Coordinates of C-alpha atoms in Angstrom, one line a residue:
M1 CA 96.7 109.6 82.5
H2 CA 95.6 109.6 86.2
T3 CA 96.8 106.9 88.6
K4 CA 94.3 105.8 91.3
A5 CA 95.8 104.8 94.7
G6 CA 94.4 103.2 97.8
I7 CA 95.9 103.8 101.2
I8 CA 96.0 101.3 104.1
A9 CA 97.6 102.5 107.3
A10 CA 96.6 102.0 110.9
E11 CA 97.4 105.5 112.1
A12 CA 95.3 108.5 110.9
L13 CA 98.5 110.6 110.9
V14 CA 100.3 108.2 108.6
R15 CA 97.3 108.1 106.2
D16 CA 97.2 111.9 106.1
G17 CA 101.0 111.9 105.5
I18 CA 100.8 109.5 102.6
R19 CA 97.9 111.4 101.1
S20 CA 99.8 114.6 101.4
M21 CA 102.9 113.1 99.8
L22 CA 100.9 111.8 96.9
S23 CA 99.2 115.1 96.4
I24 CA 102.4 116.7 95.0
D25 CA 101.5 114.9 91.7
R26 CA 98.1 116.1 90.3
T27 CA 97.9 112.9 88.2
V28 CA 97.7 110.7 91.3
D29 CA 94.2 110.4 93.0
V30 CA 93.5 108.7 96.3
V31 CA 90.3 106.7 95.7
G32 CA 90.0 104.9 99.1
E33 CA 91.7 104.4 102.4
S34 CA 91.3 102.4 105.6
A35 CA 93.0 101.9 108.9
S36 CA 92.5 98.1 108.8
F37 CA 94.3 95.5 106.7
A38 CA 91.0 93.5 106.6
D39 CA 89.4 96.3 104.6
I40 CA 91.8 95.9 101.6
P41 CA 89.3 93.9 99.5
Q42 CA 86.6 96.5 100.3
V43 CA 88.8 99.4 99.2
R44 CA 89.7 97.5 96.1
R45 CA 86.1 96.8 95.1
R46 CA 84.8 100.4 95.9
G47 CA 87.7 102.5 94.5
D48 CA 89.3 100.1 92.0
P49 CA 92.8 101.5 92.7
D50 CA 95.6 100.9 90.3
V51 CA 98.1 100.7 93.2
F52 CA 97.9 100.2 96.9
V53 CA 100.2 102.0 99.4
I54 CA 100.3 99.9 102.5
D55 CA 102.0 100.8 105.8
A56 CA 103.1 97.4 107.2
S57 CA 105.4 98.9 109.8
G58 CA 103.1 98.0 112.7
L59 CA 102.5 94.4 111.5
R60 CA 103.2 92.0 114.4
G61 CA 105.3 88.9 114.2
T62 CA 108.9 87.9 113.7
G63 CA 110.9 85.9 111.2
E64 CA 109.0 83.7 108.8
V65 CA 105.7 84.4 110.5
H66 CA 106.2 88.2 109.9
A67 CA 107.3 87.6 106.3
Q68 CA 104.3 85.4 105.5
R69 CA 101.9 88.0 107.0
I70 CA 103.4 90.6 104.7
R71 CA 103.1 88.3 101.7
S72 CA 99.4 87.7 102.6
L73 CA 98.7 91.4 102.6
V74 CA 100.3 91.9 99.2
D75 CA 98.4 88.9 97.9
M76 CA 95.1 90.2 99.3
A77 CA 95.5 93.5 97.5
E78 CA 95.4 91.9 94.0
R79 CA 97.1 95.0 92.8
P80 CA 100.7 96.3 92.7
V81 CA 101.7 97.4 96.1
V82 CA 104.1 100.0 97.5
L83 CA 104.9 98.5 100.9
L84 CA 106.1 100.9 103.6
A85 CA 108.0 98.7 106.0
D86 CA 110.5 98.8 108.9
D87 CA 114.1 99.1 107.8
G88 CA 114.9 95.5 108.5
V89 CA 112.2 94.1 106.1
Q90 CA 113.8 92.8 102.9
C91 CA 112.0 92.5 99.5
D92 CA 112.3 88.8 98.7
T93 CA 111.5 87.2 95.4
E94 CA 108.0 86.2 96.4
L95 CA 107.1 89.8 97.1
L96 CA 108.5 90.8 93.7
R97 CA 106.5 88.0 92.1
L98 CA 103.4 89.4 93.7
G99 CA 104.1 92.9 92.5
A100 CA 105.4 94.6 95.6
C101 CA 107.9 97.4 95.9
V102 CA 109.3 97.7 99.4
L103 CA 110.3 101.1 100.7
A104 CA 111.9 101.8 104.1
R105 CA 109.3 103.8 106.0
S106 CA 111.9 105.9 107.8
R107 CA 113.7 107.0 104.6
V108 CA 111.0 107.4 102.0
G109 CA 110.3 110.9 100.7
S110 CA 107.5 112.3 98.6
A111 CA 109.4 112.1 95.3
D112 CA 110.3 108.4 95.9
L113 CA 106.7 107.5 96.9
V114 CA 105.1 109.2 93.9
S115 CA 107.7 107.8 91.5
S116 CA 107.1 104.2 92.8
V117 CA 103.3 104.6 92.6
R118 CA 103.5 105.8 89.0
L119 CA 106.0 103.2 87.9
L120 CA 103.9 100.4 89.4
A121 CA 100.7 101.7 87.7
A122 CA 102.6 101.8 84.4
G123 CA 103.6 98.2 84.7
Y124 CA 107.1 98.6 86.0
L125 CA 108.4 97.2 89.3
P126 CA 110.9 99.6 91.1
V127 CA 113.7 97.8 92.7
E128 CA 116.6 99.4 94.5
R129 CA 119.9 99.0 92.7
R130 CA 121.5 97.2 95.6
L131 CA 118.7 94.7 95.8
A132 CA 118.7 94.2 92.0
Q133 CA 122.4 93.4 92.1
Q134 CA 121.8 90.9 95.0
L135 CA 119.0 89.1 93.1
A136 CA 121.0 88.9 89.9
H137 CA 124.0 87.5 91.8
R138 CA 121.8 85.0 93.6
A139 CA 120.2 83.9 90.4
L140 CA 123.6 83.3 88.8
E141 CA 124.8 81.3 91.8
E142 CA 121.7 79.1 91.8
R143 CA 122.0 78.5 88.0
A144 CA 125.7 77.6 88.3
G145 CA 125.2 75.4 91.3
E146 CA 122.1 73.6 90.1
A147 CA 122.7 69.9 90.0
A148 CA 122.3 68.1 86.7
H149 CA 119.5 65.8 87.9
V150 CA 117.4 68.8 89.1
R151 CA 117.3 69.9 85.5
L152 CA 115.2 66.8 84.8
L153 CA 112.3 68.4 86.6
T154 CA 109.5 70.2 84.8
P155 CA 109.4 74.0 85.2
R156 CA 106.6 73.7 87.7
E157 CA 108.3 71.0 89.6
R158 CA 111.4 73.3 89.8
D159 CA 109.3 76.0 91.4
V160 CA 108.0 73.6 94.0
F161 CA 111.5 72.1 94.5
H162 CA 113.0 75.5 95.3
L163 CA 110.3 76.3 97.8
L164 CA 110.8 72.8 99.4
A165 CA 114.5 73.6 99.7
R166 CA 113.5 76.7 101.7
G167 CA 111.5 74.6 104.1
R168 CA 108.1 75.6 103.0
S169 CA 105.1 73.5 103.8
N170 CA 102.6 72.3 101.2
M171 CA 100.1 74.9 102.2
E172 CA 102.7 77.7 101.9
I173 CA 103.8 76.4 98.5
A174 CA 100.2 76.2 97.3
S175 CA 99.7 79.8 98.4
S176 CA 102.9 81.1 96.8
L177 CA 102.3 79.4 93.5
T178 CA 98.5 79.6 93.4
L179 CA 98.1 75.9 93.2
A180 CA 95.6 73.5 94.8
H181 CA 97.0 71.7 97.8
S182 CA 96.4 68.3 96.1
T183 CA 98.4 69.5 93.1
V184 CA 101.4 70.4 95.3
K185 CA 101.3 67.0 96.9
T186 CA 101.4 65.4 93.5
H187 CA 104.4 67.5 92.5
V188 CA 106.2 66.7 95.8
R189 CA 105.8 63.0 95.2
G190 CA 107.0 63.3 91.7
I191 CA 110.1 65.3 92.7
L192 CA 111.0 62.8 95.4
K193 CA 110.6 59.9 93.0
K194 CA 112.6 61.6 90.2
L195 CA 115.5 62.6 92.5
G196 CA 115.5 59.3 94.3
L197 CA 114.8 60.9 97.7
T198 CA 112.8 59.6 100.6
S199 CA 111.6 62.7 102.3
R200 CA 111.3 66.5 101.9
L201 CA 114.1 66.9 104.4
D202 CA 116.3 65.2 101.9
V203 CA 115.6 68.0 99.5
V204 CA 116.9 70.6 102.0
I205 CA 120.0 68.5 102.6
L206 CA 120.5 68.1 98.9
V207 CA 120.5 71.9 98.4
H208 CA 122.0 73.2 101.6
G209 CA 124.0 70.2 103.0
P210 CA 123.4 68.7 106.5
L211 CA 121.4 70.9 108.8
R212 CA 123.1 72.3 111.8
R213 CA 119.9 73.7 113.3
P214 CA 116.2 73.2 112.6
L215 CA 114.6 75.5 110.1
P216 CA 111.6 77.5 111.4
S217 CA 109.0 76.3 108.9
T218 CA 106.6 73.6 109.8
G219 CA 107.2 72.2 106.3
L220 CA 110.1 70.1 107.7
R221 CA 108.1 68.4 110.4
H222 CA 108.1 65.1 108.6
R223 CA 109.9 61.9 109.3
A224 CA 113.5 61.9 108.2
R225 CA 113.5 58.1 108.0
G226 CA 111.5 56.0 105.6
R227 CA 109.4 57.4 102.8
A228 CA 107.6 60.5 104.0
T229 CA 104.2 61.3 102.9
A230 CA 103.9 64.2 100.5

């Protein structure tokens, strides 16, 4: 069974390198490539790749802005993605949910790249053992520390609640969960009412305790006093 791959990388040398690395496996065919992130939909329509290999090492931005741009690229692909990134970029749960395998650009070899492409095409999501252990540990901690009243929320409200607790805005939550903005607003109002809270800032304080410094997301730019609008 052949695996079709699309390549997105700004530098011609990097595209040539990725293509050469994939060529060690005769069952992997490169069906399209581009130097521009904006061409991802076009490559997807023309070549119908099973997997994208995207070099995001040159993506500008820092902190949450950078993370959101990476998530947007993966979401735009609408296919599983092998993301080649700078060493400091971590594969968070949202990237995993979107079907992204993050490989450190400076350390990836041909065997690792081909293996990741083939596993993604077969329906598996390669995750480094270290990251898998961290995610498992974090999940256990969250489950053990989850307050009893939070369990009163519906499954979808819990999804929204956990993103609220991370300081995400309604627009970011809508994008992450593929929901309409109006639906997110309804969930936020329901969550605040069920938990007896007056603002989305109260959600952050409930989960993390009093804030010592402002979080970077614009999602917290709401009034801390009085009942905030969802």
